[in-house]
Short mmCIF file of C-alpha atoms in Angstrom, two decimals:
data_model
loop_
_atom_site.label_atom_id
_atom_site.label_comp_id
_atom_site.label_asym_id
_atom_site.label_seq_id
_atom_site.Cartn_x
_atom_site.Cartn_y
_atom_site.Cartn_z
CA UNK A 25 -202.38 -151.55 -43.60
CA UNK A 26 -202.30 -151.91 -40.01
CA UNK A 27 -199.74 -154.00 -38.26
CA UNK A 28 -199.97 -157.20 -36.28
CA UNK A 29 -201.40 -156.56 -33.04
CA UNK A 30 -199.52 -158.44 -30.31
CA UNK A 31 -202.42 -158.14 -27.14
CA UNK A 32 -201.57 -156.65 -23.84
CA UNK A 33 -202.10 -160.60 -22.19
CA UNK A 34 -199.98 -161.90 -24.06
CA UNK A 35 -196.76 -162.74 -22.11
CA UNK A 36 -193.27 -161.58 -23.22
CA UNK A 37 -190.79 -163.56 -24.18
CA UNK A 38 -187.72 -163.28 -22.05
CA UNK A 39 -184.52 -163.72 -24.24
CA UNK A 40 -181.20 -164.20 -22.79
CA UNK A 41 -179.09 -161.07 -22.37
CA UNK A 42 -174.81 -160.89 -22.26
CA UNK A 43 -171.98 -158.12 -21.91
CA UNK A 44 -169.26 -158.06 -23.86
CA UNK A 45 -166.35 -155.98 -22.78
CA UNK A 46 -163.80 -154.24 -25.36
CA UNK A 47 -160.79 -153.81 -23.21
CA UNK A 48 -157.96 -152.01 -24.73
CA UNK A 49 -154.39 -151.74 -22.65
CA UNK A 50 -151.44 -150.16 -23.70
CA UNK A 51 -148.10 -149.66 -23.27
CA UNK A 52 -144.96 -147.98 -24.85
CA UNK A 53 -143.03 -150.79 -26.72
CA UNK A 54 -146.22 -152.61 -27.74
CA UNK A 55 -148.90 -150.19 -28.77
CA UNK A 56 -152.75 -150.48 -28.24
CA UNK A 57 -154.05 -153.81 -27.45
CA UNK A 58 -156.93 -155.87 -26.91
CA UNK A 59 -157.86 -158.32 -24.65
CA UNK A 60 -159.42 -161.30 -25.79
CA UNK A 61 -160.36 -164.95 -24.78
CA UNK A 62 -160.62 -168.11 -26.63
CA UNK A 63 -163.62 -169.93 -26.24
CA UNK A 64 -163.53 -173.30 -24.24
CA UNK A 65 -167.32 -174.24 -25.48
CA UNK A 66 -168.84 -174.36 -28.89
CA UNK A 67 -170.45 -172.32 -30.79
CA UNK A 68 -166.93 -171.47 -32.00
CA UNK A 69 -165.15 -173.71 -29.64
CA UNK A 70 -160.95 -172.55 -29.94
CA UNK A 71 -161.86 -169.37 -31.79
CA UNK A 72 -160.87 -166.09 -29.93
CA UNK A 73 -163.85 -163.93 -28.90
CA UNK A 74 -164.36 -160.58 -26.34
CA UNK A 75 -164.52 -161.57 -22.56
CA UNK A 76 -168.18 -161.69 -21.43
CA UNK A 77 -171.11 -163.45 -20.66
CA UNK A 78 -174.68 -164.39 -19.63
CA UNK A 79 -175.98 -161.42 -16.84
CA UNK A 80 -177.44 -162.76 -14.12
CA UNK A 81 -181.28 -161.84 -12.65
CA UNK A 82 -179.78 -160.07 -9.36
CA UNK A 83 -176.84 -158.09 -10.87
CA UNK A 84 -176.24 -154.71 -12.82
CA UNK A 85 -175.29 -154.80 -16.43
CA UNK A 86 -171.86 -153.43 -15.31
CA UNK A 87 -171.66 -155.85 -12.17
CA UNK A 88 -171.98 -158.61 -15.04
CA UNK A 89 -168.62 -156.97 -17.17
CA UNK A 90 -166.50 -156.61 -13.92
CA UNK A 91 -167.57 -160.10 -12.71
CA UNK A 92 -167.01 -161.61 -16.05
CA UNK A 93 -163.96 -160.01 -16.72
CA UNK A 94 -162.18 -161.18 -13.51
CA UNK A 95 -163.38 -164.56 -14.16
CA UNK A 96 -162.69 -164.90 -17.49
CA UNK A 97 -159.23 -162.85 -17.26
CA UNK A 98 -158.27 -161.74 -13.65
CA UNK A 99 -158.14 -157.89 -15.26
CA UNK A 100 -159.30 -155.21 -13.19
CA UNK A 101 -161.21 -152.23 -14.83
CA UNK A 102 -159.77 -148.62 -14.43
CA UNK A 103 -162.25 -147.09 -16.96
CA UNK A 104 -165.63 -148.98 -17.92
CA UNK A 105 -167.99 -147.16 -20.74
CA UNK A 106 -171.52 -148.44 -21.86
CA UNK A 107 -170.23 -148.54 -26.01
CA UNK A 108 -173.39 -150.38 -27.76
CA UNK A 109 -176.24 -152.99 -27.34
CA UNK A 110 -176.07 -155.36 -30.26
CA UNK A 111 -179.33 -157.01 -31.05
CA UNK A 112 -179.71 -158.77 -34.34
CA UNK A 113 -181.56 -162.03 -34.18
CA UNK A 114 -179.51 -164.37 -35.75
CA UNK A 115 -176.04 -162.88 -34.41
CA UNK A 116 -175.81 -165.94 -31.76
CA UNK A 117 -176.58 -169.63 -33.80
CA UNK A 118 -177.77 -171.17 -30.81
CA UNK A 119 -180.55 -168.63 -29.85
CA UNK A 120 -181.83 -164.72 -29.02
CA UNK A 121 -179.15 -163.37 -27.56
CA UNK A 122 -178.99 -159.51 -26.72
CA UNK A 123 -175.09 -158.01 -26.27
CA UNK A 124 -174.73 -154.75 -24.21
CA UNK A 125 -171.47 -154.13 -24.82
CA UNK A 126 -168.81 -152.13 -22.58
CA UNK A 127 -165.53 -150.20 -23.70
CA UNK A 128 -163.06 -151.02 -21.07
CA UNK A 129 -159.77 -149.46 -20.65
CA UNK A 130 -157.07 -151.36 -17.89
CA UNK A 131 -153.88 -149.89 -16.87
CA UNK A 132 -150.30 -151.13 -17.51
CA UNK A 133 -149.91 -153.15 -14.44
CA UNK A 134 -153.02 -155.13 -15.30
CA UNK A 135 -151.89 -156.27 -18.81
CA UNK A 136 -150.51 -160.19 -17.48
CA UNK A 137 -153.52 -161.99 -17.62
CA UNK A 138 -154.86 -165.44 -16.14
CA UNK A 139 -157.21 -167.66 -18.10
CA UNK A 140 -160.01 -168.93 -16.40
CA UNK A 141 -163.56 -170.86 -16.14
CA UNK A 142 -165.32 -170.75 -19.57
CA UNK A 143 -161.86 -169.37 -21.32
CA UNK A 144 -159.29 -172.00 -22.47
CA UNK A 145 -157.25 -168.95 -22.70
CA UNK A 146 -156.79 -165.15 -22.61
CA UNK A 147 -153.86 -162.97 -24.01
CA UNK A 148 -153.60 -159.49 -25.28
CA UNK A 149 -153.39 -158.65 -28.86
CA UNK A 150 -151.87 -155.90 -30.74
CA UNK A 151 -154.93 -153.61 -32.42
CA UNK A 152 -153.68 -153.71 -36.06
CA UNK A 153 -153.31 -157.50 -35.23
CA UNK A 154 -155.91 -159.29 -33.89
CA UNK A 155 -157.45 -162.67 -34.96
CA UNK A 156 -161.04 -163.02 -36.64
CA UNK A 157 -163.37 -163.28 -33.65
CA UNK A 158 -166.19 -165.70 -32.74
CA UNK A 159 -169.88 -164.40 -33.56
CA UNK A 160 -170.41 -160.29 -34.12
CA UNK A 161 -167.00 -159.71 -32.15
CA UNK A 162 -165.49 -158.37 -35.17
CA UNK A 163 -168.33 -155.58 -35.58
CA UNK A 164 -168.30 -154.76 -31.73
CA UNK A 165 -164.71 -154.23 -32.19
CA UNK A 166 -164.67 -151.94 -35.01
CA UNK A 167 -167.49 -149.76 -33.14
CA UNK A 168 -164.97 -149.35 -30.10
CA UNK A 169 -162.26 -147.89 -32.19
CA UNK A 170 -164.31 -146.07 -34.03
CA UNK A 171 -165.49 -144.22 -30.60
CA UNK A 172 -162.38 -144.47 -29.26
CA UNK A 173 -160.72 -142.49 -32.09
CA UNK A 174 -164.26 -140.21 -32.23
CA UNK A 175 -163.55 -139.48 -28.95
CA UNK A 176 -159.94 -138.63 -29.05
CA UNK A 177 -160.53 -135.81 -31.43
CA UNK A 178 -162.96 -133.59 -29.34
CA UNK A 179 -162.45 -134.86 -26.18
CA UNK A 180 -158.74 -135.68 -24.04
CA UNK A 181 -159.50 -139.55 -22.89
CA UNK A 182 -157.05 -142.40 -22.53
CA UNK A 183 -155.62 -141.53 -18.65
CA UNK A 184 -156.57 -144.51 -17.38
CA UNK A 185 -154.36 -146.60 -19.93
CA UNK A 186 -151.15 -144.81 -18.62
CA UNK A 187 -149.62 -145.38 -15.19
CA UNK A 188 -150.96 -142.81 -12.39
CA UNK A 189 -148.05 -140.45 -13.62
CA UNK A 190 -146.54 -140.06 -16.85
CA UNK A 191 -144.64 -137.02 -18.52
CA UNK A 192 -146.38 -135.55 -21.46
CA UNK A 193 -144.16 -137.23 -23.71
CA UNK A 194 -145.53 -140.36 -22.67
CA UNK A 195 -149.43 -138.95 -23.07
CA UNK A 196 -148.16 -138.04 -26.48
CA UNK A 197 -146.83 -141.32 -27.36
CA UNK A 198 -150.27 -142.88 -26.18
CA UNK A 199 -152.22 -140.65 -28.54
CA UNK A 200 -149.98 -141.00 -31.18
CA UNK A 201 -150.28 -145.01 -31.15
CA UNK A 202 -154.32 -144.20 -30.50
CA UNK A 203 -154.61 -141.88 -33.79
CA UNK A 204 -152.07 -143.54 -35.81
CA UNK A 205 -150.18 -140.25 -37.13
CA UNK A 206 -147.77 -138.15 -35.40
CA UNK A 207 -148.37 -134.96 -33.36
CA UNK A 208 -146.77 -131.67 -33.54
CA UNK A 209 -145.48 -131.89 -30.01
CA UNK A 210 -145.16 -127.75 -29.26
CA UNK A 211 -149.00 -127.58 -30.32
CA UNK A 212 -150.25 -130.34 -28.02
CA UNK A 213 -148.35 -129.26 -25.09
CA UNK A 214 -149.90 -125.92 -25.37
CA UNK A 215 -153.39 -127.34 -25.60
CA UNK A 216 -152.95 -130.24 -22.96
CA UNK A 217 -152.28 -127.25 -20.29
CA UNK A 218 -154.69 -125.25 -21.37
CA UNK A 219 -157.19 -127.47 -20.51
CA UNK A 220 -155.86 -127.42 -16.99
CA UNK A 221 -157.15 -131.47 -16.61
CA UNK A 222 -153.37 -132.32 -15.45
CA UNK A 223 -151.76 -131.74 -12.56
CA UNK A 224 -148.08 -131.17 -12.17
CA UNK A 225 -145.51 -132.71 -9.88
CA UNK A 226 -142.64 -131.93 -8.14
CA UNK A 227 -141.14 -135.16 -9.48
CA UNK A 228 -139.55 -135.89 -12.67
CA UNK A 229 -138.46 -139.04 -14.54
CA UNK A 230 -135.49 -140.21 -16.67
CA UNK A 231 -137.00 -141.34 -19.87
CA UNK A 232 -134.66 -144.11 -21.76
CA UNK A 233 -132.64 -142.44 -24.52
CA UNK A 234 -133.42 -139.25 -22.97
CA UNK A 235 -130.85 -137.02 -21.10
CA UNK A 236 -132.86 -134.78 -19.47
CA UNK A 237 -135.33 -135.97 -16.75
CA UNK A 238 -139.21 -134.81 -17.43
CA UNK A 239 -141.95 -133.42 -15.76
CA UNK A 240 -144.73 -135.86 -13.93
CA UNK A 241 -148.07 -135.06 -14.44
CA UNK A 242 -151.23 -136.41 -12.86
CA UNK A 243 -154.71 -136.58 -14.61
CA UNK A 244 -157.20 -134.89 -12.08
CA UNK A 245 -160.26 -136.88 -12.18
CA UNK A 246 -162.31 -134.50 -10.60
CA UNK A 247 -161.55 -131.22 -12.51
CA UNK A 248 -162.22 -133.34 -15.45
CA UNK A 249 -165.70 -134.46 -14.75
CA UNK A 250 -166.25 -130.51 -13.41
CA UNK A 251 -164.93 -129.55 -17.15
CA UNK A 252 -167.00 -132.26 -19.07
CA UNK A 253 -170.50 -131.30 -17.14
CA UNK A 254 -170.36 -127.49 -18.01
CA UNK A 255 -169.74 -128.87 -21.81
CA UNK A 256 -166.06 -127.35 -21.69
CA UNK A 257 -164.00 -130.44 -23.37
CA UNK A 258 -166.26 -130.53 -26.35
CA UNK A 259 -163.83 -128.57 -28.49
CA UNK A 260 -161.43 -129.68 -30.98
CA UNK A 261 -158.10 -130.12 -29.35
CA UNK A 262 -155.80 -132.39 -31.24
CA UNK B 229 -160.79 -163.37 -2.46
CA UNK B 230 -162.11 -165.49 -5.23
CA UNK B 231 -165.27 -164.12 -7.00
CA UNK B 232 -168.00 -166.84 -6.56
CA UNK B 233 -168.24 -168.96 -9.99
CA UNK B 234 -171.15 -169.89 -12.09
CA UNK B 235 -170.45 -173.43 -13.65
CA UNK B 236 -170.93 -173.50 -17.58
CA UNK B 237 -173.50 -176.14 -17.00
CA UNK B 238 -175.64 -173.83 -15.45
CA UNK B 239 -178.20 -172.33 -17.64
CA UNK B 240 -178.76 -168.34 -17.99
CA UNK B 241 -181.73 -166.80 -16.98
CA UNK B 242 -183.40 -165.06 -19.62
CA UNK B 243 -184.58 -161.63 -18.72
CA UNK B 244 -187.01 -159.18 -20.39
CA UNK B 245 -185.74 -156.88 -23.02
CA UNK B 246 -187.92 -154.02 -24.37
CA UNK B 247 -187.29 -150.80 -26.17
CA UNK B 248 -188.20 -147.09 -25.14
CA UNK B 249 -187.88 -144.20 -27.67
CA UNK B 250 -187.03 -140.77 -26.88
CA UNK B 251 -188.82 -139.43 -29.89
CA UNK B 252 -188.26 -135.66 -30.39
CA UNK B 253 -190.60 -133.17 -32.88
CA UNK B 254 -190.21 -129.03 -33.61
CA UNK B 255 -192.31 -126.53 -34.63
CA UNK B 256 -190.70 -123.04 -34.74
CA UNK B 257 -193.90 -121.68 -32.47
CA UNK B 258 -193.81 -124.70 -30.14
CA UNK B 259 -190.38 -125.46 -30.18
CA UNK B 260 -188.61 -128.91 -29.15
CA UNK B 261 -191.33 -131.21 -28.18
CA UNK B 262 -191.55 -134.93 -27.11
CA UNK B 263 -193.71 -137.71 -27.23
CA UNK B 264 -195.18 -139.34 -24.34
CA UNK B 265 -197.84 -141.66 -24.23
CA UNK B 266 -200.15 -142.50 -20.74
CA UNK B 267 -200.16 -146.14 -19.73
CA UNK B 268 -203.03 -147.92 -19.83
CA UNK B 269 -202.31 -150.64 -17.19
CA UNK B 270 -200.09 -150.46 -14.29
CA UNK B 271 -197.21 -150.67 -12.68
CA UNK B 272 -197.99 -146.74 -12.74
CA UNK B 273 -201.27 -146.79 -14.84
CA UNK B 274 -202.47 -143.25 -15.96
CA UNK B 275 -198.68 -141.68 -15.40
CA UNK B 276 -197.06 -140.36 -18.52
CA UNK B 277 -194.15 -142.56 -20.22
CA UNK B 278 -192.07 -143.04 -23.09
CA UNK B 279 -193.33 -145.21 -26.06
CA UNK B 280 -191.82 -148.37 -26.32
CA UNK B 281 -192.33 -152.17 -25.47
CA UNK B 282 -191.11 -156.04 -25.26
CA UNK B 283 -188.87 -157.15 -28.03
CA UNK B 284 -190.52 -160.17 -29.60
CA UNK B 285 -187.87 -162.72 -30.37
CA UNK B 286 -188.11 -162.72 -34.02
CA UNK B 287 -187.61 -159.22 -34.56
CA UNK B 288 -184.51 -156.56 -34.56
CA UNK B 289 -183.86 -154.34 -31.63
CA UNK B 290 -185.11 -151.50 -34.76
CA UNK B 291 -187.72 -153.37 -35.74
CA UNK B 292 -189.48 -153.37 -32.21
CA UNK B 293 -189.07 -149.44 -31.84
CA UNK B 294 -190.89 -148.59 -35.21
CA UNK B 295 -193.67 -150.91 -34.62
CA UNK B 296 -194.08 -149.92 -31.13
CA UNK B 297 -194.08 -146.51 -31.98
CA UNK B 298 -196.52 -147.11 -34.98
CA UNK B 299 -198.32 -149.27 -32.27
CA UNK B 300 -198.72 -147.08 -29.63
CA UNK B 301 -198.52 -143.20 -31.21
CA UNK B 302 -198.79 -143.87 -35.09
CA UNK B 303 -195.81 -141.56 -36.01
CA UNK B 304 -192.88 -142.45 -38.33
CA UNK B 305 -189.26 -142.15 -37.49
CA UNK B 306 -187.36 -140.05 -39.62
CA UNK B 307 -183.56 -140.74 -37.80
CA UNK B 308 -182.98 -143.10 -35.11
CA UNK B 309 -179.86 -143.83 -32.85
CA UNK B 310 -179.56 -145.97 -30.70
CA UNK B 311 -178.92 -143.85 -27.37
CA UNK B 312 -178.58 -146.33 -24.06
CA UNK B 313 -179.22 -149.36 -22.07
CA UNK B 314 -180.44 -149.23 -18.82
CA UNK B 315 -180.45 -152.31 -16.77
CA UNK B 316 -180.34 -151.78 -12.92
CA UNK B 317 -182.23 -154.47 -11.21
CA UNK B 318 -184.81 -152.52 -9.71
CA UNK B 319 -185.75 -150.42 -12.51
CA UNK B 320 -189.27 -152.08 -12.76
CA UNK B 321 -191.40 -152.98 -9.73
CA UNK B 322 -191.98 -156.21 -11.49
CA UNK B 323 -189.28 -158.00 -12.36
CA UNK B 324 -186.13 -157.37 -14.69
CA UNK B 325 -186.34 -155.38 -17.56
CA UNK B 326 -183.39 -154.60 -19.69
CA UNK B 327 -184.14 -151.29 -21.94
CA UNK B 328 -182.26 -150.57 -24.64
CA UNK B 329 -183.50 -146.42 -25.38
CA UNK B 330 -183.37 -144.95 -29.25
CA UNK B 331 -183.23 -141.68 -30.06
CA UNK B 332 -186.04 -140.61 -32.39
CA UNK B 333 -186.43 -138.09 -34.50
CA UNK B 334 -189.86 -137.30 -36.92
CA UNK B 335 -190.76 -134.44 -39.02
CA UNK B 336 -193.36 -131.87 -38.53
CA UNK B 337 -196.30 -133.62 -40.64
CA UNK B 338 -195.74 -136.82 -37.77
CA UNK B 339 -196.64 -134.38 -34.79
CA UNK B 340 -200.53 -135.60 -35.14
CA UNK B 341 -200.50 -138.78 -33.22
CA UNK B 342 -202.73 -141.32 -32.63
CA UNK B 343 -203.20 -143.45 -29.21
CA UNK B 344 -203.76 -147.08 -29.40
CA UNK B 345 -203.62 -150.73 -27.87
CA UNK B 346 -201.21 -150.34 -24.67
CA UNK B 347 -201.37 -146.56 -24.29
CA UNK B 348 -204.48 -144.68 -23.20
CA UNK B 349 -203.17 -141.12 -24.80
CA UNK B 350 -200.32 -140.27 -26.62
CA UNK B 351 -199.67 -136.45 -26.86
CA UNK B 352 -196.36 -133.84 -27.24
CA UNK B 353 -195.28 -132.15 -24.77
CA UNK B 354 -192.81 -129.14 -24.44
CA UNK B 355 -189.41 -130.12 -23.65
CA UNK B 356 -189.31 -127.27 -20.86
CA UNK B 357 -192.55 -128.22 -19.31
CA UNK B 358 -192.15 -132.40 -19.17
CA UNK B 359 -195.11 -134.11 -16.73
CA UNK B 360 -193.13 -136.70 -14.08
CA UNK B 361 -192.82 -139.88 -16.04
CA UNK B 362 -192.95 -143.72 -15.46
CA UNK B 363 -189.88 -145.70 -13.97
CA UNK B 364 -186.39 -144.28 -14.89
CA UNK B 365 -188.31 -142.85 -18.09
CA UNK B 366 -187.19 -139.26 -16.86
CA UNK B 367 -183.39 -140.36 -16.28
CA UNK B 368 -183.72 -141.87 -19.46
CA UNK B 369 -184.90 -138.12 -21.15
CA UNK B 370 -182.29 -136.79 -19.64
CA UNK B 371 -179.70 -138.79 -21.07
CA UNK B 372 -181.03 -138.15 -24.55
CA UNK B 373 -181.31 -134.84 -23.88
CA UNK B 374 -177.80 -134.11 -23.02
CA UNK B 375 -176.88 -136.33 -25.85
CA UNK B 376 -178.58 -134.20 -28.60
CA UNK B 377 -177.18 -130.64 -26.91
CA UNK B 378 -174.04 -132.42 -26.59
CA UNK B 379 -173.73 -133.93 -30.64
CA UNK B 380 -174.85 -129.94 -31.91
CA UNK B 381 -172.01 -128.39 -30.46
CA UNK B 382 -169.75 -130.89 -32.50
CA UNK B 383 -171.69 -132.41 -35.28
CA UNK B 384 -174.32 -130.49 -37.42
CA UNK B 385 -177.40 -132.89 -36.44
CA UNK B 386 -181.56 -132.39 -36.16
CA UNK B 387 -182.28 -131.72 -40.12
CA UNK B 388 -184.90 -134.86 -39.97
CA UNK B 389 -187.14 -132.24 -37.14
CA UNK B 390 -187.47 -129.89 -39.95
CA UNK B 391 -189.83 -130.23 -43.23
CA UNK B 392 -187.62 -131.65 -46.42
CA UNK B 393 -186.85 -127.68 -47.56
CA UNK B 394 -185.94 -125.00 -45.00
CA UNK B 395 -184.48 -121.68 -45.21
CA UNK B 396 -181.63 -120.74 -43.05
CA UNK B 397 -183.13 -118.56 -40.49
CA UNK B 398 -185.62 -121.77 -39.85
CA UNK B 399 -182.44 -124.12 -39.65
CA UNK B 400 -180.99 -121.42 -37.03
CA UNK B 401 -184.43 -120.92 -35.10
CA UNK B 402 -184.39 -124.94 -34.29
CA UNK B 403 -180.09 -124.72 -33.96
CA UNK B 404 -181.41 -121.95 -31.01
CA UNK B 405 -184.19 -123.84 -29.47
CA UNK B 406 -182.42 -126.98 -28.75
CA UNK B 407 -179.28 -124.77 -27.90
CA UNK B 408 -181.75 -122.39 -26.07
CA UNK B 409 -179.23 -119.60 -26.56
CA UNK B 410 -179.23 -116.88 -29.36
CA UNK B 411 -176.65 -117.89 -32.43
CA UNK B 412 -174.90 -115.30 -34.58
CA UNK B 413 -176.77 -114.84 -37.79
CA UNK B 414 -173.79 -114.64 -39.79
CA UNK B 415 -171.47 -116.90 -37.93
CA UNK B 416 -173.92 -119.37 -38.59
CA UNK B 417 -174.69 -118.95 -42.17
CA UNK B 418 -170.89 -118.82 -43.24
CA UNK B 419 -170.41 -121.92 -40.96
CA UNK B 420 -172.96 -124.16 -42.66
CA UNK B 421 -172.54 -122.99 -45.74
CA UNK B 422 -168.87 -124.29 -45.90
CA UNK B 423 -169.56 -127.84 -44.44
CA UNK B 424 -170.85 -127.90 -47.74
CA UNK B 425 -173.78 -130.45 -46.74
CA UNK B 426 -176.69 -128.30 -47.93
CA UNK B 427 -177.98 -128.13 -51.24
CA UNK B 428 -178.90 -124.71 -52.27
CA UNK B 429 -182.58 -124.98 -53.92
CA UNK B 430 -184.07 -122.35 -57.06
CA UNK B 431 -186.40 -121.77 -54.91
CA UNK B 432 -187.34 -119.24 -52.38
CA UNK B 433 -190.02 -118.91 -49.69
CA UNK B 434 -191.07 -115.61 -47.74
CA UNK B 435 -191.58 -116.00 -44.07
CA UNK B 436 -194.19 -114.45 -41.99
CA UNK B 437 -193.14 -111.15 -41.35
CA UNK B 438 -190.22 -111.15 -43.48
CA UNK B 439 -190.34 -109.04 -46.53
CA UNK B 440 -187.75 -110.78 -48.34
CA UNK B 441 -188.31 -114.06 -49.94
CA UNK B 442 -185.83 -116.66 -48.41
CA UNK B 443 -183.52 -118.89 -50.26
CA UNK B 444 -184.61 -122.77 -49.83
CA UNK B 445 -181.96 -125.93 -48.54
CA UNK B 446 -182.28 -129.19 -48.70
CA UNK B 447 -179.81 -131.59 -46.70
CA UNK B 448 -177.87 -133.84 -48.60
CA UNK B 449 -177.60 -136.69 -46.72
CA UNK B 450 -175.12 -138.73 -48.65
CA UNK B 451 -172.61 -136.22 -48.64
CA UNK B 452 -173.14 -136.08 -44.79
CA UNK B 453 -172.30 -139.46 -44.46
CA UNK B 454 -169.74 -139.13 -46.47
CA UNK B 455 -168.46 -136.49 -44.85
CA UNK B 456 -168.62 -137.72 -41.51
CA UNK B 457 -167.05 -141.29 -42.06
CA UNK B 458 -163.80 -139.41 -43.20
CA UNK B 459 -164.32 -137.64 -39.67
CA UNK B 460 -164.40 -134.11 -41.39
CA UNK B 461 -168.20 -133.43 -39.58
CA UNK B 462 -166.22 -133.42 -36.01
CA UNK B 463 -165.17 -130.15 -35.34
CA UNK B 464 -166.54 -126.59 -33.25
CA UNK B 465 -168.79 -125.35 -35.61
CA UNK B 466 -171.47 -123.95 -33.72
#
């Protein structure tokens, strides 16, 4: 049986299009966290939802997250990835709408919020606490950590959560809150250099409860994207 | 600075949203193959693009690749992921067009295609030897591209490109062609063999100049899944 034939002159319907921006933060004490607004308008008026919004005609998809984000929470993004677009008809009440959705990452100095414009309100939450979300949140969500845990396990990501430098006890810490299960800390170090992403300084740092002071390391951008064309993080590190 | 704000009052524009597959095929003489079909009307009529469309507002982002690739080529998907969206501003001549790109892959009985309605031609074409294509329809290969070489080196992948039984020497021969390097023969065999996601068949099949009759597989796709929700597919196997 042949299907319905939609004709060539027959205009398309636009439908409206959003981002919606995963953005995790970290830091020592607290863990992972999320970011996340609570809605000033309805549908789901008070319930907490991801920052994001409507894109507008003249601007890029990823324009649209770092404008909404700003407005929405005054963060600014260290790390932006394209994570999903999210599509199912009915996953908006009020009408179409399409979600391309971004995995963000923020560093520690970004993690005091303001609330603004369409948000009554904007506050991090711990990962293994968050609220139930407005509309498919919940399933974006879940599809972030998935990739962000994915990730972690062939490929060393997560830099731009930590301050500019950090010893490698503090990377380790990071994945350890990230994978939920400790590391073996002789094994990592050994692989962490030997992927030569990390480069070491002359200065150290006094860790609390610590007597000796630590090495400071500093993730080199560059070398990493160098690494990641010829296909040479793509091994199983952790 | 303050970013300039968009009231809530003011209503979104809606923009148009369409799909584009990257639909892949194999044969062990031709190897890795695509799909293209030639537009019909312009912007660029007679140049070579991917299949794909406007997503009508009733139907999942899914939905609109299978019937646009029923539509315009007459093949059926045998996996699909979604791979991308691209959304620059100036991606069509036109006006805005939001594509969100799949990832296709059909079997070898699919590889006869049919044109139809939007698309003058539809034909395969070698993945080495690729005409210039339509808009960003070539960045847009290359992403998916990368993206399949990438997920081999850390996730068995591709069995939907081969018929329902294969031998192991046909499973390597594809493994090579989308590698396009050699494998180890027995690397290989002991590899697969003990992700323990292939069902060993009675029966055998002798390939052209082989004199040996060749054991037949089948993947078992609910053990992959399986397999790869407890994260035990993501390792160097290859």
């Amino acid at each position: 049986m042949k299907p319905e034939r939609q004709a060539h002159n027959v205009a398309p319907t636009p439908l409206l299009v959003a981002v919606d921006a995963v953005v995790f933060g970290y830091e020592a004490q607290r863990g992972v966290s999320l970011l996340l607004v609570q809605r000033r308008y309805g549908p789901h008026a008070g319930a907490w939802a991801l920052p994001g919004g409507f894109v507008r005609p003249e601007e890029s998809l990823e324009a649209a997250v770092s404008r909404e984000l700003e407005e929405e929470t005054g963060v600014k993004i260290s790390y932006l990835e394209q994570l999903y677009t999210f599509g199912a008809p009915e996953r908006d009440p009020r009408q179409r709408v399409i979600s391309v959705s971004y995995f963000v990452l923020v560093r520690p100095d970004a993690l005091r919020v303001q609330a603004d414009t369409d948000a009554a309100d904007a506050a991090w939450f711990a990962l293994e606490a968050l609220p139930s979300l407005a509309f498919d949140h919940g399933e974006i969500v879940a599809t972030a950590v998935e990739r962000l845990r994915n990730k972690l396990t062939y490929e060393p990501i997560g830099f731009e959560l930590l301050e500019e430098t950090f010893t490698l006890t503090e990377l380790q810490a990071l994945y350890e809150s990230l994978l939920r299960r400790p590391i073996d800390r002789r094994n990592f170090q050994k692989k962490i250099r030997s992927l030569d992403i990390l480069e070491e300084l002359p200065e150290t740092r006094k860790s609390p409860g610590s007597g000796r002071p630590a090495r400071l390391y500093r993730f080199q951008r560059a070398r990493y994207f160098e690494l990641q064309a010829r296909g040479q993080l793509f091994e199983v590190w952790i």
